[in-house]
CSV table of C-alpha atoms in Angstrom, one decimal:
chain,number,residue,atom,x,y,z
E,1,UNK,CA,33.4,29.6,20.9
E,2,UNK,CA,33.7,29.6,17.1
E,3,UNK,CA,33.0,25.9,17.0
E,4,UNK,CA,30.1,26.0,19.5
E,5,UNK,CA,27.7,28.0,17.4
E,6,UNK,CA,28.0,25.7,14.3
E,7,UNK,CA,27.6,22.6,16.4
E,8,UNK,CA,24.5,23.9,18.2
E,9,UNK,CA,23.1,25.0,14.8
E,10,UNK,CA,23.6,21.5,13.3
E,11,UNK,CA,22.2,19.8,16.4
E,12,UNK,CA,19.1,21.9,16.4
E,13,UNK,CA,18.5,21.2,12.8
E,14,UNK,CA,18.6,17.4,13.5
E,15,UNK,CA,16.2,17.8,16.4
E,16,UNK,CA,13.7,20.1,14.7
E,17,UNK,CA,14.3,18.8,11.2
E,18,UNK,CA,11.2,16.7,11.1
E,19,UNK,CA,8.1,18.6,10.1
E,20,UNK,CA,4.9,18.0,12.1
E,21,UNK,CA,1.7,16.5,10.9
E,22,UNK,CA,-1.1,19.1,10.5
E,23,UNK,CA,-3.8,19.0,13.1
E,24,UNK,CA,-6.6,18.3,10.6
E,25,UNK,CA,-5.2,14.9,9.7
E,26,UNK,CA,-6.8,11.8,11.3
E,27,UNK,CA,-4.9,8.8,12.6
E,28,UNK,CA,-5.1,5.7,10.3
E,29,UNK,CA,-6.8,2.9,12.2
E,30,UNK,CA,-4.4,0.3,13.4
E,31,UNK,CA,-6.1,-2.5,11.5
E,32,UNK,CA,-5.0,-0.9,8.2
E,33,UNK,CA,-1.3,-1.6,8.8
E,34,UNK,CA,-1.7,-5.1,7.3
E,35,UNK,CA,-1.9,-5.2,3.5
E,36,UNK,CA,-3.8,-8.5,3.5
E,37,UNK,CA,-6.7,-6.8,5.4
E,38,UNK,CA,-6.9,-4.1,2.7
E,39,UNK,CA,-7.8,-6.3,-0.3
E,40,UNK,CA,-11.5,-6.6,0.5
E,41,UNK,CA,-11.9,-2.9,0.1
E,42,UNK,CA,-10.7,-2.9,-3.5
E,43,UNK,CA,-13.3,-1.6,-6.0
E,44,UNK,CA,-11.8,-2.6,-9.4
E,45,UNK,CA,-12.3,-0.2,-12.3
E,46,UNK,CA,-13.4,-3.0,-14.6
E,47,UNK,CA,-16.2,-5.5,-14.1
E,48,UNK,CA,-14.9,-9.0,-13.4
E,49,UNK,CA,-16.9,-12.2,-13.1
E,50,UNK,CA,-14.6,-13.2,-10.2
E,51,UNK,CA,-11.4,-12.1,-8.6
E,52,UNK,CA,-9.3,-13.2,-5.7
E,53,UNK,CA,-6.0,-12.4,-4.0
E,54,UNK,CA,-3.8,-15.4,-3.3
E,55,UNK,CA,-0.4,-16.2,-1.8
E,56,UNK,CA,1.8,-18.8,-3.4
E,57,UNK,CA,0.9,-21.7,-1.1
E,58,UNK,CA,0.3,-25.1,-2.6
E,59,UNK,CA,-2.6,-25.7,-0.1
E,60,UNK,CA,-5.7,-24.2,-1.7
E,61,UNK,CA,-7.2,-23.5,1.7
E,62,UNK,CA,-4.2,-21.5,2.9
E,63,UNK,CA,-3.6,-19.8,-0.5
E,64,UNK,CA,-6.7,-17.6,-0.5
E,65,UNK,CA,-6.3,-14.2,1.1
E,66,UNK,CA,-9.5,-12.7,-0.3
E,67,UNK,CA,-12.0,-13.7,-3.0
E,68,UNK,CA,-15.0,-12.0,-4.4
E,69,UNK,CA,-18.2,-14.0,-4.8
E,70,UNK,CA,-17.6,-16.6,-7.5
E,71,UNK,CA,-20.3,-17.8,-9.8
E,72,UNK,CA,-21.4,-21.4,-9.0
E,73,UNK,CA,-20.3,-22.8,-12.3
E,74,UNK,CA,-16.7,-21.5,-12.1
E,75,UNK,CA,-13.7,-23.8,-11.5
E,76,UNK,CA,-10.2,-22.5,-11.6
E,77,UNK,CA,-7.2,-24.8,-11.8
E,78,UNK,CA,-4.5,-22.4,-13.0
E,79,UNK,CA,-1.0,-22.7,-11.5
E,80,UNK,CA,0.4,-19.8,-9.4
E,81,UNK,CA,2.8,-17.4,-11.2
E,82,UNK,CA,6.5,-17.5,-10.5
E,83,UNK,CA,6.6,-14.1,-8.9
E,84,UNK,CA,4.1,-11.7,-7.3
E,85,UNK,CA,3.7,-8.5,-5.4
E,86,UNK,CA,4.8,-7.9,-1.8
E,87,UNK,CA,7.7,-10.4,-2.3
E,88,UNK,CA,9.0,-11.3,1.1
E,89,UNK,CA,11.3,-14.3,0.3
E,90,UNK,CA,11.9,-17.1,-2.2
E,91,UNK,CA,9.8,-20.3,-2.0
E,92,UNK,CA,6.3,-21.0,-0.8
E,93,UNK,CA,4.2,-18.4,1.0
E,94,UNK,CA,6.5,-15.6,0.0
E,95,UNK,CA,4.3,-13.3,-2.3
E,96,UNK,CA,0.8,-12.5,-3.3
E,97,UNK,CA,-0.9,-12.3,-6.6
E,98,UNK,CA,-4.3,-11.4,-8.0
E,99,UNK,CA,-6.3,-13.7,-10.2
E,100,UNK,CA,-9.3,-12.3,-12.1
E,101,UNK,CA,-11.8,-13.9,-14.4
E,102,UNK,CA,-13.3,-11.8,-17.2
E,103,UNK,CA,-15.6,-13.3,-19.8
E,104,UNK,CA,-14.5,-16.8,-19.0
E,105,UNK,CA,-10.8,-16.0,-19.3
E,106,UNK,CA,-8.3,-16.0,-16.4
E,107,UNK,CA,-5.9,-13.1,-16.0
E,108,UNK,CA,-3.1,-12.7,-13.5
E,109,UNK,CA,-1.9,-9.5,-11.8
E,110,UNK,CA,1.4,-10.3,-10.3
E,111,UNK,CA,3.4,-7.1,-10.1
E,112,UNK,CA,3.0,-4.0,-8.0
E,113,UNK,CA,2.2,-2.0,-11.2
E,114,UNK,CA,-0.4,-4.5,-12.3
E,115,UNK,CA,-2.0,-4.3,-8.8
E,116,UNK,CA,-2.1,-0.5,-9.1
E,117,UNK,CA,-3.7,-0.9,-12.6
E,118,UNK,CA,-6.3,-3.3,-11.2
E,119,UNK,CA,-7.3,-0.8,-8.5
E,120,UNK,CA,-7.4,2.1,-11.0
E,121,UNK,CA,-9.4,4.9,-9.5
E,122,UNK,CA,-8.7,5.3,-5.8
E,123,UNK,CA,-12.1,4.9,-4.2
E,124,UNK,CA,-11.2,4.8,-0.5
E,125,UNK,CA,-8.4,5.1,2.1
E,126,UNK,CA,-7.7,1.4,2.0
E,127,UNK,CA,-6.9,1.5,-1.7
E,128,UNK,CA,-4.7,4.5,-1.2
E,129,UNK,CA,-2.7,2.7,1.5
E,130,UNK,CA,-2.4,-0.4,-0.7
E,131,UNK,CA,-1.1,1.7,-3.5
E,132,UNK,CA,1.5,3.3,-1.2
E,133,UNK,CA,2.4,-0.2,0.1
E,134,UNK,CA,3.3,-1.1,-3.5
E,135,UNK,CA,6.0,1.6,-3.4
E,136,UNK,CA,7.3,0.3,-0.1
E,137,UNK,CA,5.6,2.8,2.3
E,138,UNK,CA,3.9,1.4,5.4
E,139,UNK,CA,1.6,2.4,8.2
E,140,UNK,CA,3.5,2.9,11.5
E,141,UNK,CA,0.7,2.8,14.1
E,142,UNK,CA,3.2,3.8,16.8
E,143,UNK,CA,3.8,7.3,15.4
E,144,UNK,CA,1.4,9.9,14.0
E,145,UNK,CA,4.2,10.8,11.5
E,146,UNK,CA,3.7,7.4,9.9
E,147,UNK,CA,0.0,6.9,10.2
E,148,UNK,CA,-2.1,10.0,9.3
E,149,UNK,CA,-4.4,10.9,6.5
E,150,UNK,CA,-6.9,13.3,5.1
E,151,UNK,CA,-8.8,13.4,1.8
E,152,UNK,CA,-10.9,15.5,-0.5
E,153,UNK,CA,-12.7,14.9,-3.7
E,154,UNK,CA,-9.5,15.0,-5.8
E,155,UNK,CA,-6.7,13.6,-3.6
E,156,UNK,CA,-5.9,11.4,-0.6
E,157,UNK,CA,-3.1,12.8,1.6
E,158,UNK,CA,-1.1,10.4,3.7
E,159,UNK,CA,1.8,10.4,6.2
E,160,UNK,CA,3.4,7.0,6.0
E,161,UNK,CA,6.8,5.6,6.9
E,162,UNK,CA,9.7,3.7,5.5
E,163,UNK,CA,12.9,2.4,7.2
E,164,UNK,CA,15.6,5.0,7.0
E,165,UNK,CA,19.0,4.2,5.3
E,166,UNK,CA,20.6,3.1,8.6
E,167,UNK,CA,17.6,0.7,9.3
E,168,UNK,CA,17.5,2.0,13.0
E,169,UNK,CA,15.2,5.0,12.4
E,170,UNK,CA,12.1,5.4,10.3
E,171,UNK,CA,11.5,8.2,7.9
E,172,UNK,CA,8.1,9.9,7.5
E,173,UNK,CA,6.8,10.7,4.1
E,174,UNK,CA,4.0,13.0,2.9
E,175,UNK,CA,2.2,11.1,0.1
E,176,UNK,CA,-0.4,12.7,-2.2
E,177,UNK,CA,-2.4,10.3,-4.4
E,178,UNK,CA,-4.7,11.6,-7.1
E,179,UNK,CA,-8.0,9.7,-6.7
E,180,UNK,CA,-8.8,9.7,-10.4
E,181,UNK,CA,-5.4,8.7,-11.9
E,182,UNK,CA,-3.7,7.0,-9.0
E,183,UNK,CA,-0.7,9.2,-9.6
E,184,UNK,CA,1.5,9.5,-6.5
E,185,UNK,CA,3.7,12.4,-5.3
E,186,UNK,CA,6.1,11.8,-2.4
E,187,UNK,CA,8.1,14.2,-0.2
E,188,UNK,CA,10.2,13.3,2.8
E,189,UNK,CA,9.1,14.6,6.2
E,190,UNK,CA,12.2,13.7,8.1
E,191,UNK,CA,13.3,10.8,10.3
E,192,UNK,CA,12.0,9.9,13.7
């Protein structure tokens, strides 16, 4: 009997340890679980003549993920950087990078931090999810604890997921992103 109470207490903590998502949060649309589909929604803080998101693929037709409208006179022949953001593997077709043209000069954005800097002010839900993706958080369309959001004038609030330490379960995280600064605050919401 002395052992039964602590065991029941610990088991109930595991079952009820995950906090629920507030009812005023909306479900993130399923299409937003793919980072490559978020790039067209970026509104850069600076004015660029042209910018594009590419993957490190030697075939120019397969390399382009997204590109803004390029001026007719522009030709870019710059080589891909050695590393990029969202690194999946080593070799070809393993990462993405951003190339921007400002006043006739080419500039690369090839790290997660550089991508966050390029985005700057968080203008929409897609940018907020992309920023969270740069920290390893993803949209889990199969569970509301990993795919919910709400926003106000100052912040965007997200519930996203990450694989838990044992890689069998996922962990829900409450993420608050300041729209003006892009600063992110993260708090665990338990595993599921």
